[in-house]
């Protein structure tokens, strides 16, 4: 029994144009033609079409499908296993993207509503990088400190943000002065500034033990977006991120045999 291109299109769920394309590509040429020259497909052609559609559904390209058909010695099972691995990897990637989207929604809801003018007045040149914040959320998703920081940030009022950003700006000016004046990163002045930064985080966001502060500072060097939240690009100097990181590490080393966090908070 033979079927016209219109009939095949209807019960296979593909367009006539697609069938013509498969014909031109050499994937599926109809076995016969009518007296008027119209394509006629046999039962064997329909079986081949089912195979093509199956491979297409799995994401195989037309060239890959053609290669399978052209090589009678080809092992389709191996190709299917390879595709299975690729699909599993793609599923895992999409699942990560779903998590990223969920975190992005949560991050977007963090903080108070500000007009553009108010945002500039409060945050100045410090910009909120959604991609970095979202990645940080994923990275520290199981961290109690991250959950606490998000909860406290969400609860901050406009005046809270104004005050904490004012403190950050004053601290930043001192850091830039120490760096410009050539103070050593492991010197008393730089370490004290690192300690001020650590206590600032503890005061406004979440408890920040020295080891956690080390990890935060490591990000300053590893990711420019992280350091841009501390020092905007327009105020940065070459080597400043590394200088700040070293100061934090030096201060953490100093802490290792020194005062407790509660003692420091009372200073």
Coordinates of C-alpha atoms in Angstrom, one line a residue:
X1 CA 0.0 0.0 0.0
X2 CA 1.2 3.5 -0.8
X3 CA 0.6 6.8 0.9
X4 CA 0.7 10.3 -0.5
X5 CA 2.9 13.0 1.0
X6 CA -0.2 14.7 2.4
X7 CA -1.3 11.5 4.1
X8 CA 2.1 10.8 5.6
X9 CA 2.3 14.4 6.8
X10 CA -1.1 14.1 8.6
X11 CA -0.5 10.8 10.5
X12 CA 3.2 11.3 11.2
X13 CA 2.7 14.8 12.5
X14 CA 5.3 16.4 10.3
X15 CA 4.9 19.1 7.6
X16 CA 5.0 18.4 3.9
X17 CA 8.0 20.8 3.7
X18 CA 9.8 18.6 6.2
X19 CA 9.2 15.5 4.1
X20 CA 10.5 17.3 1.0
X21 CA 13.6 18.3 3.0
X22 CA 14.2 14.8 4.1
X23 CA 14.0 13.7 0.5
X24 CA 16.5 16.4 -0.7
X25 CA 18.8 15.4 2.1
X26 CA 18.8 11.8 1.0
X27 CA 17.3 10.6 4.3
X28 CA 13.9 9.6 3.1
X29 CA 13.1 9.3 -0.6
X30 CA 9.7 7.9 -1.5
X31 CA 9.8 4.5 -3.1
X32 CA 7.4 5.4 -5.9
X33 CA 5.7 8.2 -7.8
X34 CA 2.1 8.4 -9.1
X35 CA 1.4 8.8 -12.8
X36 CA 1.1 12.5 -12.2
X37 CA 4.5 12.6 -10.5
X38 CA 3.5 12.8 -6.9
X39 CA 5.5 11.2 -4.1
X40 CA 4.2 7.9 -2.9
X41 CA 5.5 6.3 0.4
X42 CA 5.6 2.6 1.1
X43 CA 5.3 0.8 4.4
X44 CA 9.1 0.5 4.5
X45 CA 9.4 4.3 4.0
X46 CA 7.1 4.8 7.0
X47 CA 9.3 2.6 9.1
X48 CA 12.3 4.6 8.0
X49 CA 10.5 7.9 8.8
X50 CA 9.7 6.6 12.3
X51 CA 13.4 5.9 12.8
X52 CA 14.3 9.4 11.6
X53 CA 11.7 11.0 13.9
X54 CA 12.9 8.9 16.8
X55 CA 16.5 10.0 16.3
X56 CA 15.4 13.6 15.9
X57 CA 13.5 13.5 19.1
X58 CA 16.7 12.4 20.9
X59 CA 18.5 15.4 19.4
X60 CA 20.5 13.7 16.6
X61 CA 21.3 16.0 13.7
X62 CA 20.3 15.1 10.2
X63 CA 24.0 14.4 9.4
X64 CA 24.3 12.0 12.3
X65 CA 21.1 10.2 11.2
X66 CA 22.4 10.0 7.7
X67 CA 25.7 8.5 8.9
X68 CA 23.8 5.8 10.9
X69 CA 21.7 4.9 7.8
X70 CA 24.7 4.9 5.4
X71 CA 26.9 2.5 7.5
X72 CA 25.3 -0.9 7.8
X73 CA 28.0 -1.9 10.3
X74 CA 27.3 1.0 12.6
X75 CA 26.2 0.1 16.1
X76 CA 23.2 2.3 16.8
X77 CA 23.2 1.1 20.4
X78 CA 26.5 2.8 21.0
X79 CA 25.2 6.0 19.5
X80 CA 22.1 5.8 21.7
X81 CA 24.3 5.3 24.8
X82 CA 26.4 8.3 23.8
X83 CA 23.2 10.3 23.4
X84 CA 21.9 9.1 26.7
X85 CA 25.0 10.4 28.4
X86 CA 24.7 13.8 26.6
X87 CA 21.0 14.0 27.6
X88 CA 21.8 13.2 31.2
X89 CA 24.4 16.0 31.3
X90 CA 21.9 18.4 29.7
X91 CA 19.3 17.4 32.2
X92 CA 21.8 18.1 35.0
X93 CA 22.6 21.5 33.4
X94 CA 19.0 22.4 33.2
X95 CA 18.4 21.4 36.8
X96 CA 21.2 23.7 37.8
X97 CA 19.6 26.5 35.8
X98 CA 16.3 25.9 37.5
X99 CA 18.1 26.4 40.9
X100 CA 19.8 29.5 39.6
X101 CA 16.4 30.9 38.5
X102 CA 14.9 30.1 41.9
X103 CA 17.8 31.8 43.7
X104 CA 17.7 34.8 41.4
X105 CA 14.0 35.3 42.3
X106 CA 14.9 35.2 46.0
X107 CA 17.9 37.5 45.5
X108 CA 15.7 40.0 43.6
X109 CA 13.3 40.1 46.5
X110 CA 16.1 40.9 49.0
X111 CA 16.3 44.4 50.3
X112 CA 14.0 47.4 50.4
X113 CA 12.4 49.1 47.5
X114 CA 14.3 52.2 46.4
X115 CA 13.8 54.7 43.6
X116 CA 16.8 55.0 41.2
X117 CA 17.7 58.3 42.9
X118 CA 17.5 56.7 46.4
X119 CA 19.5 53.7 45.2
X120 CA 22.3 56.0 44.0
X121 CA 22.2 58.0 47.2
X122 CA 22.5 54.9 49.4
X123 CA 24.7 52.6 47.3
X124 CA 26.7 55.1 45.2
X125 CA 28.9 53.3 42.7
X126 CA 28.4 49.9 44.4
X127 CA 26.2 48.0 42.0
X128 CA 24.2 44.9 42.8
X129 CA 25.4 42.1 40.5
X130 CA 22.5 39.6 40.2
X131 CA 24.7 36.9 38.5
X132 CA 27.3 37.1 41.3
X133 CA 24.7 37.2 44.1
X134 CA 22.9 34.2 42.6
X135 CA 26.0 32.2 42.2
X136 CA 26.9 33.0 45.8
X137 CA 23.5 31.8 46.9
X138 CA 24.1 28.5 45.1
X139 CA 27.6 28.2 46.4
X140 CA 26.6 28.7 50.0
X141 CA 23.1 27.3 49.7
X142 CA 23.6 24.9 52.7
X143 CA 25.4 27.5 54.8
X144 CA 23.5 28.7 57.9
X145 CA 25.5 31.9 57.6
X146 CA 24.3 32.5 54.1
X147 CA 20.7 32.0 55.2
X148 CA 21.1 34.3 58.1
X149 CA 22.8 37.0 55.9
X150 CA 19.9 36.8 53.4
X151 CA 17.3 37.1 56.2
X152 CA 19.0 40.0 57.8
X153 CA 19.6 41.8 54.5
X154 CA 15.9 41.4 53.7
X155 CA 14.9 42.9 57.0
X156 CA 17.1 46.0 56.7
X157 CA 15.3 49.3 56.3
X158 CA 16.3 52.1 54.0
X159 CA 18.0 53.8 57.0
X160 CA 19.8 50.6 57.9
X161 CA 21.2 50.4 54.3
X162 CA 22.2 54.1 54.5
X163 CA 24.1 53.6 57.7
X164 CA 25.9 50.4 56.7
X165 CA 26.9 51.8 53.3
X166 CA 28.2 54.9 55.1
X167 CA 30.3 52.8 57.3
X168 CA 31.5 50.9 54.3
X169 CA 32.5 54.1 52.5
X170 CA 34.4 55.4 55.5
X171 CA 36.2 52.0 55.8
X172 CA 37.0 52.0 52.0
X173 CA 38.6 55.4 52.2
X174 CA 40.9 54.2 55.0
X175 CA 41.8 51.1 53.0
X176 CA 42.7 53.2 49.9
X177 CA 44.7 55.5 52.1
X178 CA 46.7 52.6 53.6
X179 CA 47.3 51.1 50.2
X180 CA 48.3 54.4 48.6
X181 CA 50.7 55.2 51.5
X182 CA 52.5 51.9 51.1
X183 CA 51.3 50.3 54.3
X184 CA 52.3 46.6 54.3
X185 CA 49.4 44.2 54.0
X186 CA 50.4 42.3 57.1
X187 CA 51.1 45.5 59.1
X188 CA 49.0 46.6 62.0
X189 CA 47.1 49.2 60.1
X190 CA 46.0 46.9 57.3
X191 CA 45.1 44.1 59.7
X192 CA 43.0 46.4 61.8
X193 CA 41.2 47.5 58.6
X194 CA 40.6 43.8 57.8
X195 CA 39.2 43.3 61.3
X196 CA 36.9 46.3 60.9
X197 CA 35.6 44.7 57.7
X198 CA 35.0 41.4 59.4
X199 CA 33.1 43.0 62.3
X200 CA 31.1 45.0 59.8
X201 CA 29.9 41.8 58.1
X202 CA 29.1 40.3 61.5
X203 CA 27.2 43.4 62.6
X204 CA 25.0 43.8 59.5
X205 CA 24.7 40.4 57.9
X206 CA 26.0 37.2 59.7
X207 CA 28.6 36.0 62.1
X208 CA 31.9 36.0 60.3
X209 CA 34.6 34.0 62.0
X210 CA 38.1 34.5 60.7
X211 CA 38.1 31.4 58.5
X212 CA 34.9 32.5 56.8
X213 CA 36.5 35.9 56.3
X214 CA 39.4 34.2 54.6
X215 CA 37.0 32.6 52.1
X216 CA 35.3 35.9 51.4
X217 CA 38.6 37.6 50.8
X218 CA 39.8 34.8 48.5
X219 CA 36.8 35.7 46.3
X220 CA 38.1 39.3 46.1
X221 CA 41.0 37.9 44.0
X222 CA 39.2 35.1 42.2
X223 CA 36.2 37.1 41.1
X224 CA 36.2 40.8 40.2
X225 CA 32.5 41.0 40.9
X226 CA 33.1 40.1 44.5
X227 CA 35.7 42.9 45.0
X228 CA 33.4 45.4 43.2
X229 CA 31.0 45.0 46.0
X230 CA 33.7 46.3 48.4
X231 CA 35.5 48.8 46.2
X232 CA 33.8 50.1 43.0
X233 CA 35.9 49.7 39.8
X234 CA 36.5 53.5 39.5
X235 CA 38.3 53.5 42.9
X236 CA 40.3 50.3 42.4
X237 CA 44.1 50.2 42.0
X238 CA 46.2 47.4 40.5
X239 CA 46.9 44.9 43.3
X240 CA 44.4 46.3 45.7
X241 CA 42.2 43.2 45.7
X242 CA 45.3 41.0 46.5
X243 CA 46.4 43.5 49.1
X244 CA 43.0 43.3 50.9
X245 CA 43.0 39.5 50.7
X246 CA 46.5 39.3 52.2
X247 CA 45.4 41.7 55.0
X248 CA 42.4 39.6 55.8
X249 CA 44.6 36.4 55.9
X250 CA 47.2 38.2 58.1
X251 CA 44.4 39.3 60.5
X252 CA 42.9 35.8 60.6
X253 CA 46.4 34.4 61.5
X254 CA 46.6 37.0 64.2
X255 CA 43.2 35.9 65.5
X256 CA 44.2 32.3 65.6
X257 CA 45.9 32.8 68.9
X258 CA 44.3 35.9 70.1
X259 CA 40.9 37.4 71.0
X260 CA 37.5 35.9 70.6
X261 CA 34.8 37.4 68.4
X262 CA 32.8 38.5 71.4
X263 CA 35.8 40.3 72.9
X264 CA 36.4 42.0 69.6
X265 CA 32.8 43.1 69.2
X266 CA 33.0 44.8 72.6
X267 CA 36.0 46.9 71.6

